[in-house]
Structure formats: C-alpha cells, structure tokens
Tab-separated table of C-alpha atoms and ligand atoms in Angstrom:
chain	number	residue	atom	x	y	z
A	296	UNK	CA	-22.660	-29.713	-69.276
A	297	UNK	CA	-26.303	-31.057	-69.625
A	298	UNK	CA	-29.177	-29.060	-68.164
A	299	UNK	CA	-31.195	-32.271	-67.646
A	300	UNK	CA	-31.833	-33.039	-63.966
A	301	UNK	CA	-29.744	-30.225	-62.751
A	302	UNK	CA	-31.024	-27.356	-60.628
A	303	UNK	CA	-29.461	-24.032	-59.436
A	304	UNK	CA	-29.253	-25.422	-55.864
A	305	UNK	CA	-26.995	-28.200	-57.078
A	306	UNK	CA	-24.850	-25.883	-59.093
A	307	UNK	CA	-23.407	-23.550	-56.569
A	308	UNK	CA	-20.668	-25.897	-55.467
A	309	UNK	CA	-19.236	-25.499	-58.862
A	310	UNK	CA	-18.808	-21.850	-58.833
A	311	UNK	CA	-18.579	-21.006	-55.224
A	312	UNK	CA	-14.920	-19.900	-55.544
A	313	UNK	CA	-15.737	-17.308	-58.020
A	314	UNK	CA	-19.364	-16.191	-57.164
A	315	UNK	CA	-19.874	-14.805	-53.617
A	316	UNK	CA	-22.599	-16.520	-51.681
A	317	UNK	CA	-24.371	-13.327	-51.189
A	318	UNK	CA	-24.767	-12.946	-54.971
A	319	UNK	CA	-25.914	-16.472	-55.706
A	320	UNK	CA	-29.637	-16.077	-54.706
A	321	UNK	CA	-30.108	-13.456	-57.458
A	322	UNK	CA	-29.202	-15.986	-60.078
A	323	UNK	CA	-31.144	-19.017	-58.941
A	324	UNK	CA	-34.561	-18.237	-60.420
A	325	UNK	CA	-33.113	-17.416	-63.930
A	326	UNK	CA	-31.020	-20.525	-63.845
A	327	UNK	CA	-33.821	-22.857	-63.047
A	328	UNK	CA	-36.098	-21.081	-65.640
A	329	UNK	CA	-33.368	-21.476	-68.334
A	330	UNK	CA	-32.759	-25.147	-67.559
A	331	UNK	CA	-36.440	-25.744	-67.917
A	332	UNK	CA	-36.787	-23.737	-71.112
A	333	UNK	CA	-33.914	-25.518	-72.674
A	334	UNK	CA	-35.751	-28.846	-72.241
A	335	UNK	CA	-39.122	-27.438	-73.398
A	336	UNK	CA	-37.670	-25.769	-76.481
A	337	UNK	CA	-35.102	-28.307	-77.316
A	338	UNK	CA	-32.492	-25.645	-77.076
A	339	UNK	CA	-28.754	-25.558	-76.459
A	340	UNK	CA	-26.669	-22.722	-75.148
A	341	UNK	CA	-23.297	-22.071	-76.709
A	342	UNK	CA	-21.142	-19.783	-74.544
A	343	UNK	CA	-17.847	-18.047	-75.284
A	344	UNK	CA	-15.017	-18.164	-72.805
A	345	UNK	CA	-15.648	-14.488	-71.903
A	346	UNK	CA	-19.191	-15.163	-70.444
A	347	UNK	CA	-19.747	-14.665	-66.735
A	348	UNK	CA	-19.404	-17.934	-64.661
A	349	UNK	CA	-23.034	-18.212	-63.897
A	350	UNK	CA	-23.644	-18.533	-67.629
A	351	UNK	CA	-20.476	-20.373	-68.590
A	352	UNK	CA	-20.639	-22.941	-65.713
A	353	UNK	CA	-24.319	-23.019	-64.962
A	354	UNK	CA	-26.496	-22.967	-68.134
A	355	UNK	CA	-24.030	-23.403	-71.018
A	356	UNK	CA	-24.087	-26.771	-72.864
A	357	UNK	CA	-21.023	-26.004	-75.106
A	358	UNK	CA	-18.299	-23.538	-74.266
A	359	UNK	CA	-15.127	-22.570	-75.983
A	360	UNK	CA	-13.129	-20.040	-78.125
A	361	UNK	CA	-14.484	-18.805	-81.488
A	362	UNK	CA	-13.168	-21.698	-83.405
A	363	UNK	CA	-14.621	-24.362	-81.197
A	364	UNK	CA	-17.957	-22.566	-81.000
A	365	UNK	CA	-18.096	-22.601	-84.839
A	366	UNK	CA	-17.136	-26.166	-85.127
A	367	UNK	CA	-19.706	-27.225	-82.426
A	368	UNK	CA	-22.469	-25.042	-83.846
A	369	UNK	CA	-22.177	-27.068	-87.130
A	370	UNK	CA	-22.932	-30.287	-85.144
A	371	UNK	CA	-25.899	-29.060	-83.131
A	372	UNK	CA	-29.024	-31.264	-83.533
A	373	UNK	CA	-31.304	-29.360	-81.102
A	374	UNK	CA	-33.975	-26.917	-82.721
A	375	UNK	CA	-32.604	-23.785	-81.079
A	376	UNK	CA	-29.110	-22.372	-80.520
A	377	UNK	CA	-28.788	-19.513	-77.987
A	378	UNK	CA	-25.380	-17.893	-78.533
A	379	UNK	CA	-24.112	-16.389	-75.368
A	380	UNK	CA	-21.358	-14.343	-76.890
A	381	UNK	CA	-21.293	-11.525	-79.539
A	382	UNK	CA	-23.160	-11.006	-82.663
A	383	UNK	CA	-20.560	-12.184	-85.134
A	384	UNK	CA	-20.382	-15.495	-83.250
A	385	UNK	CA	-24.221	-15.947	-83.574
A	386	UNK	CA	-23.970	-15.163	-87.359
A	387	UNK	CA	-21.253	-17.846	-87.720
A	388	UNK	CA	-23.475	-20.375	-86.010
A	389	UNK	CA	-26.395	-19.444	-88.356
A	390	UNK	CA	-24.059	-19.691	-91.453
A	391	UNK	CA	-23.046	-23.170	-90.417
A	392	UNK	CA	-26.350	-24.539	-89.346
A	393	UNK	CA	-28.796	-22.504	-91.269
A	394	UNK	CA	-31.967	-24.652	-90.562
A	395	UNK	CA	-31.663	-23.921	-86.755
A	396	UNK	CA	-33.230	-20.856	-84.943
A	397	UNK	CA	-30.197	-19.045	-83.675
A	398	UNK	CA	-30.929	-16.540	-81.058
A	399	UNK	CA	-28.610	-13.704	-79.567
A	400	UNK	CA	-29.990	-12.372	-76.377
A	401	UNK	CA	-28.878	-8.797	-77.065
A	402	UNK	CA	-28.597	-7.531	-80.669
A	403	UNK	CA	-26.216	-4.852	-79.323
A	404	UNK	CA	-23.637	-7.361	-78.444
A	405	UNK	CA	-21.158	-6.115	-81.134
A	406	UNK	CA	-17.366	-6.092	-81.458
A	407	UNK	CA	-14.984	-3.099	-82.131
A	408	UNK	CA	-13.139	-5.289	-84.660
A	409	UNK	CA	-16.301	-6.195	-86.568
A	410	UNK	CA	-17.190	-2.471	-86.688
A	411	UNK	CA	-13.683	-1.545	-88.012
A	412	UNK	CA	-14.268	-2.804	-91.593
A	413	UNK	CA	-16.903	-2.802	-94.299
A	414	UNK	CA	-17.403	-4.890	-97.452
A	415	UNK	CA	-16.662	-1.737	-99.424
A	416	UNK	CA	-13.250	-1.481	-97.734
A	417	UNK	CA	-12.508	-5.052	-98.865
A	418	UNK	CA	-13.562	-4.266	-102.471
A	419	UNK	CA	-11.161	-1.258	-102.439
A	420	UNK	CA	-8.303	-3.440	-100.996
A	421	UNK	CA	-8.784	-5.961	-103.707
A	422	UNK	CA	-8.351	-3.153	-106.356
A	423	UNK	CA	-5.186	-1.954	-104.623
A	424	UNK	CA	-3.668	-5.438	-104.114
A	425	UNK	CA	-4.918	-7.502	-107.150
A	426	UNK	CA	-4.653	-11.257	-106.780
A	427	UNK	CA	-3.604	-11.121	-103.103
A	428	UNK	CA	-5.936	-13.358	-101.073
A	429	UNK	CA	-8.023	-11.852	-98.360
A	430	UNK	CA	-8.053	-13.729	-94.984
A	431	UNK	CA	-10.593	-12.228	-92.596
A	432	UNK	CA	-10.756	-12.807	-88.868
A	433	UNK	CA	-14.158	-14.313	-87.775
A	434	UNK	CA	-14.697	-11.210	-85.695
A	435	UNK	CA	-16.404	-9.588	-88.705
A	436	UNK	CA	-19.917	-9.361	-90.265
A	437	UNK	CA	-21.256	-11.937	-92.539
A	438	UNK	CA	-21.212	-9.202	-95.257
A	439	UNK	CA	-17.427	-8.778	-94.744
A	440	UNK	CA	-16.962	-12.515	-94.682
A	441	UNK	CA	-18.719	-12.630	-97.987
A	442	UNK	CA	-16.048	-10.536	-99.648
A	443	UNK	CA	-13.327	-12.755	-98.270
A	444	UNK	CA	-11.454	-15.764	-99.538
A	445	UNK	CA	-11.070	-17.499	-96.176
A	446	UNK	CA	-11.770	-16.826	-92.514
A	447	UNK	CA	-9.403	-17.455	-89.516
A	448	UNK	CA	-9.580	-17.224	-85.761
A	449	UNK	CA	-6.855	-16.414	-83.308
A	450	UNK	CA	-6.628	-20.332	-82.907
A	451	UNK	CA	-5.763	-21.083	-86.517
A	452	UNK	CA	-4.640	-17.888	-88.090
A	453	UNK	CA	-1.004	-19.142	-88.845
A	454	UNK	CA	-2.285	-22.268	-90.320
A	455	UNK	CA	-4.870	-20.617	-92.464
A	456	UNK	CA	-2.365	-18.125	-93.772
A	457	UNK	CA	0.145	-20.903	-94.669
A	458	UNK	CA	-2.567	-23.199	-96.139
A	459	UNK	CA	-2.870	-20.764	-99.090
A	460	UNK	CA	0.553	-21.419	-100.502
A	461	UNK	CA	1.155	-17.786	-101.444
A	462	UNK	CA	3.909	-15.292	-100.631
A	463	UNK	CA	1.558	-12.483	-99.509
A	464	UNK	CA	-1.943	-12.188	-97.962
A	465	UNK	CA	-4.216	-9.416	-96.688
A	466	UNK	CA	-5.181	-10.258	-93.137
A	467	UNK	CA	-8.013	-8.176	-91.766
A	468	UNK	CA	-9.116	-6.399	-89.758
A	469	UNK	CA	-7.101	-6.902	-86.627
A	470	UNK	CA	-3.826	-5.087	-87.085
A	471	UNK	CA	-2.206	-6.679	-83.957
A	472	UNK	CA	-3.273	-10.204	-84.617
A	473	UNK	CA	-1.868	-9.767	-88.094
A	474	UNK	CA	1.460	-8.308	-86.644
A	475	UNK	CA	1.682	-11.093	-84.110
A	476	UNK	CA	1.118	-13.752	-86.764
A	477	UNK	CA	3.721	-12.076	-89.088
A	478	UNK	CA	6.419	-12.851	-86.544
A	479	UNK	CA	5.607	-16.687	-86.834
A	480	UNK	CA	5.569	-17.042	-90.675
A	481	UNK	CA	7.500	-16.152	-93.907
A	482	UNK	CA	4.232	-15.225	-95.581
A	483	UNK	CA	4.170	-11.369	-95.969
A	484	UNK	CA	1.132	-9.995	-94.183
A	485	UNK	CA	-0.626	-6.909	-95.092
A	486	UNK	CA	-2.769	-5.570	-92.215
A	487	UNK	CA	-5.751	-3.393	-91.563
A	488	UNK	CA	-6.116	-0.825	-88.802
A	489	UNK	CA	-8.799	-2.495	-86.676
A	490	UNK	CA	-8.171	-3.079	-82.943
A	491	UNK	CA	-10.012	-4.923	-80.095
A	492	UNK	CA	-11.041	-2.219	-77.744
A	493	UNK	CA	-10.285	-4.670	-74.784
A	494	UNK	CA	-6.901	-5.899	-75.717
A	495	UNK	CA	-5.488	-2.705	-77.224
A	496	UNK	CA	-5.545	-1.258	-73.664
A	497	UNK	CA	-2.836	-3.521	-72.260
A	498	UNK	CA	0.672	-2.091	-72.263
A	499	UNK	CA	4.181	-3.636	-71.879
A	500	UNK	CA	4.383	-1.613	-68.637
A	501	UNK	CA	1.426	-3.383	-67.286
A	502	UNK	CA	3.089	-6.783	-67.808
A	503	UNK	CA	6.244	-5.508	-66.125
A	504	UNK	CA	4.388	-4.201	-63.178
A	505	UNK	CA	2.531	-7.482	-62.807
A	506	UNK	CA	5.785	-9.397	-62.753
A	507	UNK	CA	7.243	-7.064	-60.222
A	508	UNK	CA	4.159	-7.231	-57.863
A	509	UNK	CA	3.687	-11.026	-58.277
A	510	UNK	CA	7.167	-12.679	-58.504
A	511	UNK	CA	7.163	-15.866	-60.644
A	512	UNK	CA	3.834	-15.174	-62.299
A	513	UNK	CA	3.299	-16.808	-65.741
A	514	UNK	CA	1.959	-14.358	-68.203
A	515	UNK	CA	-0.463	-15.485	-70.920
A	516	UNK	CA	-1.658	-13.060	-73.480
A	517	UNK	CA	-4.220	-13.011	-76.269
A	518	UNK	CA	-2.814	-12.249	-79.726
A	519	UNK	CA	-5.217	-9.432	-80.140
A	520	UNK	CA	-2.895	-7.574	-77.741
A	521	UNK	CA	-0.263	-5.270	-79.222
A	522	UNK	CA	2.911	-7.091	-80.318
A	523	UNK	CA	5.038	-5.298	-77.610
A	524	UNK	CA	2.633	-6.884	-74.927
A	525	UNK	CA	2.836	-10.223	-76.579
A	526	UNK	CA	6.579	-9.928	-76.565
A	527	UNK	CA	6.518	-9.494	-72.704
A	528	UNK	CA	4.433	-12.598	-72.192
A	529	UNK	CA	5.431	-16.217	-71.630
A	530	UNK	CA	2.767	-17.559	-74.122
A	531	UNK	CA	0.280	-16.098	-76.529
A	532	UNK	CA	-2.717	-17.910	-77.704
A	533	UNK	CA	-6.537	-17.965	-78.338
A	534	UNK	CA	-8.804	-18.128	-75.268
A	535	UNK	CA	-8.915	-21.876	-75.575
A	536	UNK	CA	-5.125	-22.012	-75.972
A	537	UNK	CA	-4.703	-20.070	-72.725
A	538	UNK	CA	-7.144	-22.266	-70.879
A	539	UNK	CA	-5.309	-25.369	-72.190
A	540	UNK	CA	-1.870	-23.982	-71.218
A	541	UNK	CA	-3.015	-23.614	-67.550
A	542	UNK	CA	-4.363	-27.176	-67.529
A	543	UNK	CA	-1.281	-28.601	-69.202
A	544	UNK	CA	1.475	-26.568	-67.250
A	545	UNK	CA	-0.352	-25.944	-63.928
A	546	UNK	CA	1.604	-22.724	-63.107
A	547	UNK	CA	1.466	-21.925	-59.457
A	548	UNK	CA	0.628	-18.370	-60.316
A	549	UNK	CA	-0.827	-16.922	-63.585
A	550	UNK	CA	-2.276	-13.879	-65.293
A	551	UNK	CA	-4.415	-14.123	-68.370
A	552	UNK	CA	-3.914	-10.823	-70.208
A	553	UNK	CA	-7.396	-10.697	-71.728
A	554	UNK	CA	-11.036	-10.192	-70.809
A	555	UNK	CA	-11.896	-10.523	-67.077
A	556	UNK	CA	-14.394	-13.362	-67.047
A	557	UNK	CA	-11.704	-15.716	-68.545
A	558	UNK	CA	-9.903	-16.060	-65.302
A	559	UNK	CA	-13.096	-16.836	-63.245
A	560	UNK	CA	-14.010	-19.568	-65.734
A	561	UNK	CA	-10.605	-21.168	-65.831
A	562	UNK	CA	-10.156	-20.743	-61.992
A	563	UNK	CA	-13.118	-22.967	-61.392
A	564	UNK	CA	-11.268	-25.875	-63.000
A	565	UNK	CA	-7.959	-25.175	-61.272
A	566	UNK	CA	-8.415	-24.503	-57.510
A	567	UNK	CA	-4.595	-25.131	-57.043
A	568	UNK	CA	-3.567	-22.243	-59.465
A	569	UNK	CA	-3.473	-18.582	-58.184
A	570	UNK	CA	-4.999	-16.230	-60.654
A	571	UNK	CA	-3.589	-12.562	-60.731
A	572	UNK	CA	-6.611	-10.574	-61.923
A	573	UNK	CA	-5.684	-7.384	-63.881
A	574	UNK	CA	-8.004	-7.633	-66.906
A	575	UNK	CA	-10.260	-5.530	-69.145
A	576	UNK	CA	-13.956	-5.995	-69.462
A	577	UNK	CA	-15.466	-6.450	-72.926
A	578	UNK	CA	-18.714	-4.279	-72.814
A	579	UNK	CA	-20.270	-6.286	-75.698
A	580	UNK	CA	-19.757	-9.714	-73.997
A	581	UNK	CA	-21.150	-8.273	-70.889
A	582	UNK	CA	-24.486	-7.399	-72.474
A	583	UNK	CA	-25.441	-11.083	-72.207
A	584	UNK	CA	-26.959	-11.932	-68.935
A	585	UNK	CA	-29.007	-14.844	-67.440
A	586	UNK	CA	-31.988	-12.495	-67.636
A	587	UNK	CA	-31.803	-11.880	-71.349
A	588	UNK	CA	-30.930	-15.493	-72.104
A	589	UNK	CA	-34.150	-16.424	-70.353
A	590	UNK	CA	-36.059	-13.823	-72.311
A	591	UNK	CA	-34.471	-15.102	-75.472
A	592	UNK	CA	-35.770	-18.522	-74.932
A	593	UNK	CA	-39.228	-17.357	-73.673
A	594	UNK	CA	-39.829	-14.910	-76.454
A	595	UNK	CA	-37.472	-16.032	-79.323
A	596	UNK	CA	-35.488	-12.866	-78.994
A	597	UNK	CA	-33.539	-12.179	-81.193
A	598	UNK	CA	-33.418	-14.493	-84.158
A	599	UNK	CA	-30.363	-13.952	-86.389
A	600	UNK	CA	-31.113	-13.724	-90.055
A	601	UNK	CA	-28.746	-13.291	-92.869
A	602	UNK	CA	-29.415	-12.218	-96.466
A	603	UNK	CA	-29.221	-15.543	-98.500
A	604	UNK	CA	-26.973	-14.229	-101.198
A	605	UNK	CA	-24.522	-12.865	-98.439
A	606	UNK	CA	-24.844	-16.041	-96.500
A	607	UNK	CA	-23.921	-18.381	-99.366
A	608	UNK	CA	-20.542	-16.498	-99.958
A	609	UNK	CA	-19.801	-15.902	-96.239
A	610	UNK	CA	-20.440	-19.731	-95.534
A	611	UNK	CA	-17.834	-20.590	-98.181
A	612	UNK	CA	-15.095	-18.434	-96.536
A	613	UNK	CA	-15.869	-20.023	-93.020
A	614	UNK	CA	-16.150	-23.628	-94.477
A	615	UNK	CA	-12.813	-23.165	-96.192
A	616	UNK	CA	-11.280	-22.196	-92.767
A	617	UNK	CA	-12.816	-25.193	-91.118
A	618	UNK	CA	-11.272	-27.522	-93.692
A	619	UNK	CA	-7.674	-26.271	-92.954
B	758	13P	P1	-11.018	-16.457	-79.222
B	758	13P	O1	-11.308	-17.002	-80.561
B	758	13P	O2	-9.491	-16.539	-78.862
B	758	13P	O3	-11.918	-17.038	-78.299
B	758	13P	O4	-11.264	-14.812	-79.183
B	758	13P	C1	-12.309	-14.193	-79.419
B	758	13P	C2	-12.400	-12.817	-79.051
B	758	13P	O5	-13.433	-12.088	-79.201
B	758	13P	C3	-11.284	-12.393	-78.431
B	758	13P	O6	-11.353	-11.095	-78.023
B	759	SF4	FE1	-14.542	-7.994	-79.850
B	759	SF4	FE2	-12.548	-7.528	-78.194
B	759	SF4	FE3	-14.965	-7.855	-77.210
B	759	SF4	FE4	-13.534	-9.889	-78.394
B	759	SF4	S1	-13.026	-8.833	-76.538
B	759	SF4	S2	-15.681	-9.346	-78.713
B	759	SF4	S3	-12.525	-8.849	-80.045
B	759	SF4	S4	-14.337	-6.138	-78.516
C-alpha cells in the first residue's frame, strides 16, 4: 500500500469491519502524520502479520511473515525502514540492508524464543555435537545467528533442513517447531527447549472445544504450537501460509490458532469468511503502536545497530537461508 495521496479519512472503509467506528477518531491524527512523515523522510514501513489493523492496513507499505519481510527488506530503496514488528525482525532488516537507517519503535519489543538461547549455548552445543550443522530460527538475536550455519523461518524450515544434505541437524531454539518439522522429514532433528510464549499456551483441548462450539470450523495452526495442537489442526503453516490458505480455500468458518491480530488482518481481505476468534496476544508485538511509529519517524527512535564483526557472520547465515 502506498501512503502517497492517502489520508486517514479515506482509509476507514478498508478496516471498518475490524475497527469499531468509535475507536477510529483516536487513530486519525497519527495516521495522517505518519503518511506525511513517510514522504518527508523517504521512509517505508514493514509490518508483520501480527500488527494491529490500523498499522497493518493503514500505514504499512510492506506486510508479511518473517520470511517475506526479510526478502523485502533487502530490496528497499528508501532511506529509512521502520520495522513494525519485534526486535529480531528489525535486526534482520539491518543485516540485509545495512546502508539504511532501520528503526524499531520500541526497543522492548522482544521475543521469548530470542531470549531462550545465547551464543554461548550454541558454542557448547557444537562441542557436544561436533560436525552437526546448526540451523537457527530467525527468531534469535544477531549474536546467535552469528554462531549458526544457516537460518530458517517457519515458512522454509523443512526446505532449509533438507538443503544441507546431512542426516542430523541441530534446530534451535524452538522445540515445538523442531518437533513439528521432524514429522515431515527423514533428517534427524536435535531440538532446544525454547518456546513461543504465545503459541505454547494453546492445548489440544482448546481445539476440540472450538470444533464442538463451531461445527465445521477449519482449524489452521502456527507450527510454533505444541505438536499435539498441530496434530488436531487441519493445516499448519507460517502466518503467510495461513493467510494464503484462507485465500485459496475460502473456508466458510475458520480459526487461526495464533496471535490475535492475524484474524483481524486476514478478515479485512475476506468478508465472506467467518473468523472464530480464540487467540493469544503477543505482548511484544503489541508494544508497537501508531504513536510510537510516528515518534520513531519524528525523532529517529530507535536506530538498530549491530556490531560489525557479529553482523558479517550473522548476515552469512541469513543469506544462506535466502538462497535455499
Ligand atoms: P512467521 O514467520 O510465521 O510470520 O512467524 C513469526 C512469529 O513470530 C510467529 O510467532
Ligand atoms: Fe516471539 Fe511468539 Fe511473539 Fe512471535 S508471537 S514474536 S515467536 S513471542
């Protein structure tokens, strides 16, 4: 979506099904200011699928899952990238497009998976499993990526693991993603014990209750959910894969077993699909607001920097992933 020639007033139609009219006036000033600041600063906003609809549908230029945001960040020609998402996504954008100013509106927008593993943990694992390649999920710090052979996302994890042509890999730090991928490949996967604090809360009973309460509902789950939850779902995939599934299959009723804003954002595109809404909020994603996006553009808050020695090694791991 291009901000040029748009105004908040002309955008409400797009989101009226997911933002109550009474809430809309509170967003308008910030939306107009952000659209103006993007032009003045030659900036683009990249927003993850978990951002709220007033960000996702009204000010973002590029939206998607972690993989799409990484690919698109590399191609940005504007001077400034604002990453409406969490810190590891902003670091990935900086790694892939280092000459740009990359801003994250709230430095506290972290991730429980990124917090679950350190570079030292990886060095110890390499001693314990000599010669076994280390595949790290992009939901990690640049310092952890720097200790890795290759990165992956939920959208390409199986392809990345199989691209290595080895019988065994370490896949870190998401234990559930690793276990879910292990069911799809002959490669032996050694996992770590990190979890997403949002997806680990779903249970198989939740899914069974949703099916009982909403007959015929199609259940789509993110692969960061525990394997017994994924086993109860009709389909598991990255946030982009879930969105694509809805577009391609047009289920009459669907539940997205993931972060809450996903349903709002996908529902805008599919007025004919009924979305059942049990979900869990990601407190880190929710730190990003129109207010702090505006402040980021006004005051250059907060520019992402990465130690050059770490960046060089981390970039290799991300670039290897993108070439798979
Ligand atoms: P995706 O790569 O599927 O968008 O997932 C990112 C994430 O943080 C999920 O919790
Ligand atoms: Fe991290 Fe989970 Fe939030 Fe995604 S949803 S950013 S994996 S804590």
